[in-house]
CSV table of C-alpha atoms in Angstrom, one decimal:
chain,number,residue,atom,x,y,z
A,1,MET,CA,21.9,110.5,-19.9
A,2,ASP,CA,21.8,113.4,-17.4
A,3,ARG,CA,25.5,112.9,-16.5
A,4,LEU,CA,26.5,113.1,-20.2
A,5,THR,CA,24.5,116.3,-20.5
A,6,ALA,CA,26.2,117.7,-17.4
A,7,PHE,CA,29.6,116.8,-18.8
A,8,ASP,CA,28.8,118.4,-22.1
A,9,GLN,CA,27.7,121.6,-20.3
A,10,PHE,CA,30.8,121.5,-18.2
A,11,ALA,CA,33.0,121.2,-21.4
A,12,SER,CA,31.1,124.1,-23.0
A,13,ASP,CA,31.5,126.3,-19.9
A,14,VAL,CA,35.3,125.5,-19.8
A,15,ARG,CA,35.7,126.5,-23.4
A,16,ARG,CA,33.6,129.7,-23.0
A,17,GLU,CA,35.7,130.7,-20.0
A,18,LEU,CA,38.9,129.9,-21.8
A,19,ASP,CA,37.8,132.2,-24.7
A,20,GLU,CA,36.8,135.0,-22.3
A,21,THR,CA,40.1,134.7,-20.5
A,22,ALA,CA,42.1,134.8,-23.7
A,23,ARG,CA,40.2,138.0,-24.8
A,24,HIS,CA,40.8,139.7,-21.5
A,25,MET,CA,44.5,138.8,-21.7
A,26,GLU,CA,44.7,140.2,-25.2
A,27,LYS,CA,43.1,143.4,-24.0
A,28,LEU,CA,45.7,143.7,-21.2
A,29,ARG,CA,48.5,142.9,-23.7
A,30,ALA,CA,47.3,145.7,-26.0
A,31,GLU,CA,47.5,148.0,-23.0
A,32,ASN,CA,51.0,146.8,-22.3
A,33,ARG,CA,50.0,145.4,-18.9
A,34,VAL,CA,51.6,142.0,-19.2
A,35,LYS,CA,53.4,142.4,-15.9
A,36,SER,CA,50.3,143.2,-13.9
A,37,ALA,CA,48.9,140.9,-11.2
A,38,THR,CA,45.7,140.6,-13.2
A,39,TYR,CA,47.5,139.4,-16.3
A,40,LYS,CA,49.5,136.9,-14.2
A,41,GLN,CA,46.3,135.5,-12.6
A,42,LEU,CA,44.6,135.2,-16.0
A,43,PHE,CA,47.7,133.4,-17.3
A,44,ALA,CA,47.4,130.8,-14.5
A,45,ILE,CA,43.7,130.4,-15.1
A,46,ARG,CA,44.2,130.0,-18.8
A,47,SER,CA,46.8,127.3,-18.2
A,48,THR,CA,44.5,125.4,-15.9
A,49,LEU,CA,41.5,125.7,-18.4
A,50,LYS,CA,43.7,124.6,-21.3
A,51,GLU,CA,44.7,121.5,-19.3
A,52,ILE,CA,41.1,120.7,-18.5
A,53,ASP,CA,40.1,121.2,-22.1
A,54,ARG,CA,42.9,119.0,-23.3
A,55,ARG,CA,41.7,116.2,-21.0
A,56,LEU,CA,38.1,116.7,-22.1
A,57,VAL,CA,39.1,116.4,-25.7
A,58,GLU,CA,41.2,113.3,-24.8
A,59,HIS,CA,38.0,111.7,-23.5
A,60,GLY,CA,35.9,112.7,-26.5
A,61,LEU,CA,34.0,115.5,-24.9
């Protein structure tokens, strides 16, 4: 049961970080900073988090 709880917490953390990343990107987009290094890093992070989330959903988490 502890492993399932850990996986649920991991899934929750991934989704929270995905939301935070998207909000930060939106803020940068509003400031017209889509070519900044920070935005590009966040884009890569968001892509990775989306893939992790997709796999979690695929496995019912």
